[in-house]
Amino acid sequence: MRIYVCVKHVPDTAANIKIVSNTGYDKEVKYVPNPYDEYGVEEAVSLVEKKGQGEIIAVCVGNESSVNSLKSVMAMGVHRSILVKTEEQLLDSARTSKALAKAIAQDRADKPDEADKPDEPADLIFMGKQSVDSEGMQTPYRLGAELGLPVVTGVVDFSMEGALARVQREIGGGARETSTIKMPCIIGATKGLNEPRFPKLPAILKAKKKEIKVIDISTLEIADDSQYRLKNLEPVEERSNATILEGSTQEIVDSLVKILREEEKVI
Amino acid sequence: MSKIGVFIETADQAIKKSVAGVISAALQGGEVVGFVLDGFAESYRESLGEYGVTELVNLTAANIDFSKQPEAAGRALAQGANAFGISSLLGVSSPIGNDLLARAAMELKSTLTLDCLEVNFQENYVKKSHFSGKAIATFEMGTGTHVIGIRPNSFDAVRNPVDCQVIDHDMDLPSEDAIEIISVDKAGTGQKELTEASVIITGGRPMGSKENFKLLDECAKTLDAAVGASRAAVDSGYAPHSMQVGQTGKIVSPKLYIGCGLSGSVQHFAGMKTSEVIVAINTDKDAPIFTKSDYGIIGDLFEVVPALTKALKE
Ligand SMILES: Cc1cc2nc3c(=O)[nH]c(=O)nc-3n(C[C@H](O)[C@H](O)[C@H](O)COP(=O)(O)OP(=O)(O)OC[C@H]3O[C@@H](n4cnc5c(N)ncnc54)[C@H](O)[C@@H]3O)c2cc1C
Ligand SMILES: Nc1ncnc2c1ncn2[C@@H]1O[C@H](COP(=O)(O)O)[C@@H](O)[C@H]1O
């Protein structure tokens, strides 16, 4: 079987983000593979380990430094990677999904896997539920629309039963929904699906030799027809220091209740 | 006048609490048309009229149970939006809302903004969080149809009574789908839903056990609050993941957020920093949470919380 995993190269969530010139940010921060995508990678790697066969290909749309995230996921067990190279990093999700779709289609035409038919979609595509930079929560649906594949995202449990995938999602208030999806399909992973492995040194060294094919996004001829545009980015003002309530525990809770009731009027 | 559609999310024949705020947001853009997928539009007519829904559309398709077929549900919302001349379709950014809105957007080939914090129809822009809540992005939406999921509690629900009319709209949809929902397990429920609560009390790593969370339950009862947990508490097995607040958990916006034994991590704050008032209880006066909250109590949560519960009961 062949599995594609979509991996975005994103600033570490703990990094300080400095906004520059309205719609950009200072890129000199630590970058990591998008944390949700790692759940997808782990699921793909453990599936292939269990089956004893299969190829996993990571696909990323991003700038040159994205190779670092691709190397990280190859150290986790991904076999090879494709980078669709762009200049900027905050991309429109419509464009991103078209680029992912074209890169995947091209790869299947170039490197048909003997076990499957190149004119049919890949068996499985794992993605993350959301990017931690742009928080779009939609690329899986868009890729699904491009490739004509069913999509379920926010997946916390995954298994395969013949030509069906069985998945679970959390739907609020602690309830879990179980559904079946006809494969091939797209799965958007989230926390709870598995525990992504920490690669050991030999795996990291081996990953350095794995293939990363770089395609320039301009060669994919993606029409830029979207009018949805990022106009402005502004930092969120952190609250300033808290007012510390002082006194005995009794005095403190009494004054807190009074403040919440009478001044803030939130209870 | 433009028509704005609102997906009326329901569960067990009751309207989700956050829908009212979405209707108020939609009213800023024009007349509001509600779309109901569970077939019980008539029973919601009166309460939705209170908030300003003028037309309430009962979307139905023979042989299809939308609660089992999310693809058909998305298609139904899209067809409804087209049939009623909707310029923007709004809904609650909840697990079900996001899923169906995204599916509808793919059918409509529209723009899609989920977890939206602000929408302005006059100037045609939306705002949403970026970088785990560290920045706010403004997007110009352009022409065409827009699908927008609104973060719960980010718009106040305002009463705006109108006459509401129910319209039945039956559609012809393919009955076979690739996705089928086969069951919903409510075993983990009974908790008050975090995203809908106006007060949340959350426990962090020092809670130490599942039993100790009862301390927070007690306090929550006095405030009709929901109880949350940090990832450290969830990963230690003190609380289920459905209670986790933060970047990899629930995103919440209550009026009051009380954090007990939380250090104040960026990822936790990504899920709750839009709360109106934040109160922090922590033994360490230098804990980072005190630099990002409104009120701080330096003290042991095992002492402060029971005292607070008692004070609230009085
Ligand atoms: C990609 C990613 C995603 C993440 N997503 C989330 C998420 O969704 N939600 C989330 O919460 N975290 C998330 N985290 C984890 C986050 O970084 C922190 O590790 C976590 O939030 C810490 O939880 P905590 O505040 O409960 O524990 P700690 O950081 O251990 O803090 C405990 C605090 O309690 C205080 N304390 C100790 N004893 C007492 C007492 N008796 N009374 C009062 N105070 C006391 C201590 O002084 C300390 O400040 C994520 C991390 C990553 C890398
Ligand atoms: N530039 C990208 N390159 C590779 N995968 C991406 C990219 N952008 C988004 N994705 C995938 O789509 C998921 C959802 O992203 P988003 O819609 O941006 O929240 C991510 O978790 C990734 O798996």
XYZ file of C-alpha atoms and ligand atoms in Angstrom:
657
model
C 0.000 0.000 0.000
C 1.027 3.580 -0.479
C 0.370 6.305 2.065
C 0.925 10.020 1.689
C 1.327 12.239 4.730
C 0.971 15.996 4.448
C 3.375 17.807 6.725
C 3.573 21.530 7.217
C 6.690 23.303 8.467
C 5.528 25.659 11.234
C 6.940 27.834 14.018
C 7.154 26.003 17.341
C 4.034 26.845 19.329
C 6.221 28.072 22.197
C 8.083 30.501 19.916
C 7.626 34.207 20.276
C 6.064 35.575 17.110
C 7.097 39.052 16.053
C 4.797 40.596 13.464
C 6.538 42.582 10.737
C 5.080 44.812 8.026
C 1.393 44.002 8.666
C 1.113 40.570 7.088
C 4.462 38.959 7.800
C 6.368 37.738 10.816
C 9.980 37.360 11.801
C 10.968 33.906 10.492
C 14.010 33.636 12.751
C 12.267 31.312 15.192
C 12.426 27.593 15.849
C 10.434 25.561 13.312
C 8.967 22.085 13.745
C 6.740 19.708 11.774
C 3.132 20.731 12.520
C 2.343 18.791 15.740
C -0.976 17.383 14.451
C 0.758 16.088 11.334
C 3.060 14.026 13.541
C 0.051 12.019 14.697
C -0.673 11.286 11.027
C 2.946 10.318 10.403
C 3.015 8.025 13.429
C -0.203 6.320 12.335
C 1.178 5.736 8.832
C 4.492 4.409 10.110
C 2.919 2.021 12.596
C 0.439 0.798 9.951
C 3.260 -0.050 7.557
C 5.231 -1.680 10.373
C 2.253 -3.814 11.260
C 1.569 -4.826 7.661
C 5.217 -5.404 6.933
C 4.900 -3.578 3.630
C 4.023 -0.220 2.169
C 5.597 3.070 1.228
C 5.088 6.394 3.027
C 5.709 9.674 1.262
C 5.634 13.045 3.003
C 4.454 16.062 1.024
C 5.017 19.630 2.111
C 4.259 22.981 0.565
C 6.640 25.547 1.992
C 9.872 27.432 1.744
C 13.366 25.977 1.479
C 13.795 25.459 5.228
C 10.841 23.033 5.199
C 13.342 20.270 4.362
C 14.124 20.231 8.079
C 10.604 19.163 8.978
C 10.684 16.598 6.182
C 13.932 15.200 7.597
C 12.289 14.982 11.028
C 9.375 12.909 9.746
C 11.677 10.741 7.636
C 13.566 10.001 10.852
C 10.222 8.792 12.255
C 9.967 6.299 9.377
C 8.661 8.128 6.299
C 10.470 6.704 3.239
C 10.854 9.745 1.018
C 9.537 13.300 0.621
C 8.314 15.851 -1.842
C 8.702 19.566 -1.201
C 6.625 21.950 -3.270
C 8.786 25.005 -2.900
C 7.262 28.422 -2.345
C 8.636 31.785 -1.345
C 6.388 32.742 1.516
C 5.138 30.628 4.385
C 1.611 31.802 5.212
C -0.166 30.316 2.214
C -3.746 30.363 1.186
C -5.313 26.943 1.893
C -7.015 26.780 -1.516
C -3.648 27.142 -3.233
C -1.939 24.785 -0.813
C -4.456 22.024 -1.390
C -4.165 22.371 -5.171
C -0.387 22.129 -4.853
C -0.655 19.050 -2.619
C -3.110 17.425 -5.043
C -0.918 18.060 -8.067
C 2.247 16.913 -6.338
C 0.578 13.679 -5.246
C -0.877 13.037 -8.723
C 2.509 13.693 -10.340
C 4.243 11.362 -7.933
C 1.799 8.568 -8.650
C 2.293 8.985 -12.376
C 6.091 9.066 -12.046
C 6.487 6.265 -9.557
C 3.668 3.793 -9.835
C 3.756 1.240 -7.080
C 3.515 -2.302 -8.457
C 0.837 -3.196 -5.938
C -1.572 -0.479 -6.982
C -2.867 1.225 -10.057
C -1.441 4.667 -10.745
C -4.714 5.931 -12.153
C -6.409 5.336 -8.821
C -5.874 7.540 -5.795
C -3.445 6.548 -3.052
C -4.777 4.191 -0.421
C -4.593 6.674 2.386
C -3.620 10.270 2.968
C -2.907 11.365 6.524
C -2.985 15.034 7.416
C -3.340 16.991 10.624
C -6.564 18.487 11.925
C -5.099 21.972 11.736
C -1.948 23.984 11.200
C -0.725 25.646 14.367
C 0.339 28.789 12.476
C -2.654 29.684 10.289
C -5.232 27.504 12.131
C -7.246 27.066 8.929
C -8.802 23.661 9.813
C -9.733 23.086 6.187
C -6.907 21.816 3.985
C -8.034 18.165 4.359
C -11.506 19.044 3.045
C -10.004 21.039 0.196
C -7.614 18.257 -0.753
C -10.546 15.861 -0.605
C -12.470 18.068 -3.016
C -9.453 18.263 -5.365
C -8.891 14.514 -5.395
C -12.499 13.389 -5.062
C -11.796 11.524 -1.822
C -13.869 11.309 1.356
C -12.463 13.103 4.402
C -12.829 12.716 8.134
C -10.854 14.992 10.398
C -10.273 15.295 14.136
C -9.623 11.546 14.230
C -8.591 10.008 17.576
C -8.833 6.342 16.624
C -8.155 4.596 13.332
C -8.349 1.022 12.066
C -8.841 -0.734 8.748
C -11.362 -3.432 7.925
C -10.932 -4.531 4.320
C -11.830 -1.646 2.056
C -13.186 0.416 4.945
C -11.478 2.589 7.481
C -13.116 2.869 10.884
C -12.483 6.076 12.783
C -13.551 7.896 15.916
C -13.841 11.610 16.580
C -14.742 13.549 19.694
C -17.886 15.567 19.144
C -18.138 17.582 22.338
C -19.208 16.983 25.897
C -17.125 13.798 25.976
C -19.158 12.031 23.258
C -17.331 9.971 20.625
C -18.608 9.320 17.166
C -17.587 6.214 15.241
C -17.824 6.127 11.470
C -16.755 4.015 8.550
C -15.213 5.501 5.420
C -14.630 3.863 2.105
C -10.954 3.804 1.235
C -9.085 5.460 -0.377
C -9.674 8.367 1.966
C -8.160 11.316 3.795
C -7.734 11.289 7.557
C -7.114 14.457 9.606
C -5.321 13.363 12.767
C -5.453 14.893 16.217
C -4.119 14.270 19.700
C -5.300 10.965 21.109
C -4.675 8.980 17.926
C -1.264 7.748 19.102
C 1.974 8.888 20.729
C 4.401 10.060 18.035
C 7.806 8.410 18.458
C 11.038 10.247 19.199
C 13.505 9.071 16.572
C 16.827 7.665 17.792
C 20.171 8.738 16.412
C 20.591 5.910 13.842
C 17.152 6.745 12.393
C 18.065 10.425 12.243
C 21.303 9.642 10.416
C 19.551 7.270 8.023
C 16.932 9.926 7.276
C 19.631 12.266 6.015
C 20.149 9.946 3.053
C 16.483 9.647 2.161
C 15.219 11.350 -0.985
C 13.612 14.809 -0.959
C 12.292 15.757 -4.357
C 11.904 19.511 -4.752
C 9.311 20.910 -7.157
C 8.918 24.631 -7.657
C 5.290 25.655 -7.146
C 5.378 27.691 -10.375
C 5.817 24.484 -12.407
C 2.469 23.194 -11.101
C 0.565 26.005 -12.810
C -1.893 26.760 -10.055
C -4.283 29.560 -10.855
C -4.277 32.226 -8.171
C -7.930 33.116 -8.436
C -8.795 33.412 -4.774
C -9.880 36.836 -3.552
C -9.639 35.772 0.060
C -6.625 37.707 1.264
C -4.702 38.179 4.481
C -4.941 41.916 5.089
C -3.441 42.309 8.489
C -1.739 40.448 11.314
C -1.602 41.965 14.753
C -0.129 40.637 17.957
C -2.608 39.805 20.695
C -2.012 42.002 23.667
C -1.218 39.878 26.682
C -2.919 40.895 29.861
C -0.597 42.839 32.080
C 0.275 41.533 35.532
C -2.594 40.176 37.586
C -3.929 42.073 40.548
C -2.758 39.866 43.401
C -5.362 39.487 46.111
C -3.855 39.589 49.572
C -4.859 38.635 53.078
C -5.937 35.407 54.750
C -7.495 32.713 52.539
C -10.903 33.737 53.850
C -10.317 37.418 53.090
C -8.995 36.587 49.646
C -11.925 34.449 48.536
C -14.422 36.932 49.960
C -12.881 39.792 48.053
C -12.658 37.675 44.885
C -16.350 36.788 45.034
C -17.198 40.444 45.605
C -15.089 41.581 42.650
C -16.513 38.936 40.323
C -20.079 39.747 41.328
C -20.009 43.505 41.692
C -17.170 44.877 39.580
C -16.680 42.381 36.784
C -20.274 41.127 36.862
C -19.282 37.770 35.444
C -21.091 35.581 37.984
C -31.172 43.163 1.561
C -28.714 40.257 1.810
C -29.757 36.990 3.294
C -27.465 35.302 5.770
C -27.899 31.605 6.469
C -27.338 30.056 9.871
C -26.915 26.334 10.421
C -29.037 25.636 13.504
C -26.993 22.980 15.275
C -29.049 20.772 17.534
C -28.452 17.779 19.759
C -31.208 15.529 21.083
C -33.852 17.912 19.765
C -32.447 20.945 21.538
C -30.725 23.927 19.953
C -27.059 24.303 20.919
C -26.701 27.226 23.269
C -24.072 29.013 21.141
C -26.379 29.225 18.124
C -28.079 32.349 19.532
C -24.827 34.338 19.404
C -24.279 33.214 15.816
C -27.739 34.493 14.871
C -26.884 37.864 16.416
C -23.654 37.933 14.375
C -25.578 37.040 11.208
C -28.173 39.768 11.748
C -25.461 42.361 11.183
C -25.344 41.207 7.580
C -29.024 41.014 6.708
C -32.095 38.908 7.115
C -31.441 35.562 8.790
C -32.519 32.228 7.348
C -32.031 29.256 9.658
C -31.344 25.736 8.360
C -32.397 22.746 10.398
C -31.220 19.226 9.580
C -33.021 17.112 12.171
C -36.549 17.687 10.848
C -37.869 19.448 13.957
C -37.880 23.043 12.674
C -41.407 23.640 13.933
C -40.385 22.967 17.527
C -37.561 25.517 17.289
C -39.614 28.216 15.519
C -40.589 30.222 18.554
C -37.233 30.345 20.286
C -35.398 31.184 17.059
C -37.900 33.932 16.260
C -36.926 35.486 19.594
C -33.394 35.956 18.297
C -34.344 37.256 14.876
C -34.622 34.287 12.493
C -37.283 35.206 9.931
C -37.280 32.040 7.846
C -36.557 28.601 9.228
C -35.915 25.943 6.639
C -36.528 22.297 7.413
C -34.060 20.532 5.110
C -35.097 16.974 4.343
C -34.254 14.289 1.810
C -36.056 10.985 1.432
C -34.181 8.026 2.928
C -31.430 10.136 4.415
C -30.743 10.591 8.095
C -28.387 13.578 8.140
C -27.100 12.664 11.573
C -25.599 9.519 10.029
C -24.419 10.966 6.724
C -22.211 14.030 7.129
C -21.535 14.277 3.385
C -25.250 14.428 2.619
C -25.697 16.947 5.440
C -23.043 19.221 3.923
C -24.661 18.880 0.516
C -28.075 19.716 1.986
C -26.755 22.891 3.631
C -25.147 23.944 0.346
C -28.310 23.274 -1.648
C -30.365 25.117 0.938
C -27.996 28.087 0.767
C -28.333 28.163 -3.017
C -32.091 27.722 -3.032
C -32.620 30.595 -0.577
C -30.129 33.019 -2.118
C -27.771 33.032 0.845
C -24.654 35.225 0.583
C -22.961 33.897 3.720
C -23.584 30.737 5.711
C -22.708 30.832 9.407
C -22.665 28.263 12.171
C -21.069 27.431 15.484
C -17.420 26.389 15.282
C -17.987 23.132 17.155
C -16.794 19.663 16.090
C -20.054 19.035 14.203
C -20.477 22.632 13.037
C -16.957 22.833 11.629
C -17.339 19.529 9.836
C -20.652 20.322 8.169
C -19.708 23.921 7.344
C -16.493 22.711 5.697
C -18.408 20.143 3.668
C -20.960 22.771 2.627
C -18.158 25.155 1.644
C -16.609 22.516 -0.629
C -19.978 22.052 -2.350
C -20.475 25.808 -2.681
C -16.841 26.382 -3.740
C -16.906 29.282 -1.306
C -14.368 30.743 1.075
C -14.197 29.112 4.487
C -13.276 30.672 7.825
C -13.513 28.469 10.892
C -13.094 29.532 14.519
C -13.866 33.082 13.458
C -13.693 35.741 16.198
C -15.197 38.688 14.373
C -17.125 39.191 11.149
C -17.934 42.473 9.441
C -20.313 42.162 6.490
C -20.234 45.860 5.598
C -16.491 45.901 5.147
C -16.396 42.249 4.122
C -13.742 40.967 6.499
C -13.314 38.258 9.116
C -10.852 37.939 11.975
C -9.386 34.777 13.374
C -6.599 33.584 15.608
C -3.131 32.770 14.257
C -0.056 31.227 15.905
C -1.930 29.577 18.773
C -3.679 32.727 19.811
C -0.576 34.913 19.691
C -1.858 36.971 16.767
C -5.122 37.976 15.141
C -5.378 37.806 11.368
C -7.813 39.876 9.317
C -8.923 38.420 5.991
C -10.690 40.276 3.246
C -13.249 37.817 1.909
C -13.681 39.019 -1.674
C -16.789 38.364 -3.742
C -18.880 35.200 -3.826
C -20.299 33.065 -1.061
C -18.645 32.786 2.345
C -18.947 30.060 4.928
C -18.024 31.093 8.455
C -17.836 29.147 11.707
C -18.047 31.360 14.787
C -16.104 30.570 17.956
C -18.680 29.921 20.722
C -19.272 32.893 23.040
C -17.478 35.364 20.770
C -20.743 37.153 19.979
C -23.276 38.088 22.626
C -26.724 36.701 21.988
C -29.118 39.637 21.675
C -32.881 39.215 21.681
C -34.509 40.574 18.548
C -38.039 39.147 18.304
C -39.490 38.691 14.809
C -42.124 36.519 13.191
C -40.495 33.271 12.176
C -41.878 31.191 9.379
C -41.099 27.499 8.846
C -40.472 26.384 5.267
C -40.142 22.752 4.298
C -37.498 22.118 1.695
C -37.268 18.566 0.452
C -34.324 17.640 -1.747
C -33.272 14.881 -4.028
C -29.849 13.737 -2.845
C -27.835 10.613 -3.642
C -28.499 8.242 -0.763
C -25.133 6.424 -0.954
C -22.189 8.080 0.759
C -18.594 7.088 1.435
C -18.879 8.020 5.109
C -21.372 6.517 7.493
C -21.669 7.341 11.166
C -22.351 4.041 12.860
C -22.549 4.999 16.511
C -22.170 7.759 19.038
C -20.749 6.767 22.396
C -21.948 9.051 25.145
C -20.241 7.112 27.939
C -17.842 9.970 28.618
C -20.620 12.520 28.841
C -22.405 13.977 31.789
C -19.755 16.659 31.909
C -21.008 20.119 31.184
C -19.791 21.090 27.707
C -16.758 23.352 28.030
C -17.245 25.409 24.890
C -20.771 26.360 25.909
C -20.085 27.296 29.516
C -19.898 30.892 30.682
C -17.751 29.935 33.661
C -14.923 27.385 33.603
C -12.778 26.127 36.443
C -9.676 24.232 35.373
C -7.216 22.019 37.186
C -3.570 21.492 36.289
C -0.875 18.979 37.118
C -0.961 19.494 40.928
C -4.529 18.119 41.032
C -2.707 14.833 41.490
C -5.612 12.432 40.937
C -9.023 11.899 39.418
C -10.619 12.025 42.884
C -9.195 15.461 43.554
C -11.041 16.820 40.554
C -14.203 16.427 42.665
C -12.975 19.519 44.488
C -13.416 21.459 41.266
C -16.756 19.784 40.524
C -18.031 21.029 43.883
C -16.967 24.567 43.158
C -18.310 24.365 39.595
C -21.746 23.371 40.880
C -22.097 26.647 42.739
C -21.468 28.600 39.516
C -23.092 26.334 36.937
C -19.559 26.092 35.573
C -17.829 23.474 33.447
C -14.628 21.793 34.625
C -11.526 21.759 32.452
C -8.055 20.286 32.689
C -4.584 21.108 31.430
C -2.788 18.720 29.160
C -0.458 17.801 31.999
C -3.492 16.724 34.051
C -4.990 14.833 31.097
C -1.747 13.084 30.197
C -1.339 12.036 33.836
C -4.739 10.363 33.667
C -6.548 12.687 36.076
C -9.137 13.764 33.493
C -10.338 12.616 30.046
C -9.078 14.348 26.922
C -12.548 15.764 26.312
C -11.882 18.043 29.296
C -8.596 19.391 27.974
C -8.414 23.106 27.307
C -5.763 24.488 25.008
C -4.260 24.276 21.628
C -4.689 20.504 21.400
C -7.900 20.533 23.389
C -10.965 22.760 23.484
C -10.919 26.404 22.574
C -13.092 28.286 25.027
C -14.205 31.861 25.603
C -16.124 32.010 28.875
C -16.904 35.118 30.884
C -14.889 33.759 33.788
C -11.958 31.326 33.732
C -10.468 30.110 37.005
C -7.159 28.295 36.606
C -6.072 26.163 39.567
C -2.459 24.992 39.552
C -1.688 26.001 35.996
C 1.742 27.356 35.128
C 0.364 29.464 32.281
C 1.815 27.706 29.227
C 1.441 29.264 25.803
C -0.398 26.180 24.566
C -2.897 26.275 27.411
C -3.492 29.983 26.895
C -4.043 29.374 23.178
C -7.296 27.744 24.201
C -8.620 30.243 26.743
C -6.986 33.638 26.432
C -10.106 35.178 24.927
C -11.902 34.609 28.249
C -13.297 37.832 29.681
C -11.827 37.512 33.183
C -9.029 35.124 34.152
C -8.310 34.222 37.775
C -5.174 32.253 38.641
C -4.525 30.218 41.772
C -0.909 29.101 42.150
C 1.499 28.454 45.021
C 4.429 30.003 43.184
C 4.375 33.813 43.154
C 6.658 33.754 40.105
C 4.473 31.411 38.038
C 4.081 32.867 34.523
C 0.301 32.641 34.773
C 0.309 35.646 37.087
C 1.645 37.789 34.257
C -1.262 36.866 31.959
C -4.283 36.858 34.268
C -6.576 39.521 35.669
C -6.591 38.369 39.297
C -4.095 36.234 41.114
C -4.225 34.258 44.333
C -0.892 33.039 45.664
C -1.874 29.946 47.559
C -2.477 26.205 47.652
C -5.434 25.264 45.486
C -6.398 22.564 47.999
C -7.013 25.350 50.500
C -8.266 28.124 48.245
C -10.764 26.151 46.163
C -12.810 24.730 49.079
C -12.824 28.197 50.683
C -14.019 29.696 47.418
C -16.755 27.077 47.104
C -17.921 27.936 50.577
C -17.855 31.677 49.925
C -19.851 31.203 46.725
C -22.511 29.198 48.523
C -23.086 32.060 50.925
C 2.257 21.042 20.588
C 1.829 21.171 22.012
C 0.473 21.273 22.309
C 0.049 21.429 23.630
N -1.294 21.555 23.868
C -1.712 21.782 25.145
C -3.104 21.966 25.435
O -3.978 21.868 24.558
N -3.458 22.237 26.717
C -2.543 22.338 27.734
O -2.935 22.588 28.879
N -1.237 22.128 27.485
C -0.797 21.845 26.226
N 0.535 21.615 26.015
C 1.430 21.432 27.191
C 1.937 22.720 27.803
O 3.137 23.091 27.172
C 2.226 22.548 29.298
O 3.147 21.508 29.475
C 0.994 22.237 30.164
O -0.062 23.121 29.842
C 1.329 22.363 31.614
O 0.240 22.020 32.418
P 0.064 22.588 33.896
O 0.049 24.067 33.856
O -1.084 21.871 34.491
O 1.338 21.999 34.641
P 2.762 22.678 35.127
O 3.328 23.407 33.986
O 3.464 21.572 35.717
O 2.291 23.731 36.180
C 1.767 23.423 37.428
C 1.675 24.703 38.248
O 0.969 24.445 39.440
C 1.585 25.127 40.517
N 1.263 24.372 41.728
C 1.854 23.269 42.228
N 1.196 22.833 43.330
C 0.158 23.682 43.535
C -0.886 23.750 44.494
N -1.015 22.840 45.464
N -1.764 24.768 44.401
C -1.668 25.690 43.406
N -0.701 25.670 42.479
C 0.201 24.675 42.541
C 3.052 25.165 40.175
O 3.667 26.280 40.771
C 3.026 25.286 38.648
O 3.068 26.631 38.229
C 0.989 21.444 24.705
C 2.349 21.337 24.406
C 2.775 21.210 23.092
C 4.249 21.117 22.819
N 1.724 23.929 3.400
C 1.350 22.698 3.733
N 2.122 21.628 3.415
C 1.740 20.362 3.762
N 0.603 20.088 4.405
C -0.199 21.110 4.752
C 0.125 22.465 4.437
N -0.860 23.265 4.903
C -1.753 22.442 5.509
N -1.369 21.162 5.408
C -2.049 19.966 5.963
O -3.396 20.296 6.245
C -3.680 20.171 7.643
C -4.676 21.227 8.069
O -4.152 22.506 7.819
P -4.972 23.868 7.930
O -6.137 23.767 7.045
O -3.988 24.902 7.483
O -5.313 24.036 9.374
C -2.313 20.270 8.299
O -2.309 19.628 9.562
C -1.420 19.563 7.284
O -1.505 18.154 7.402
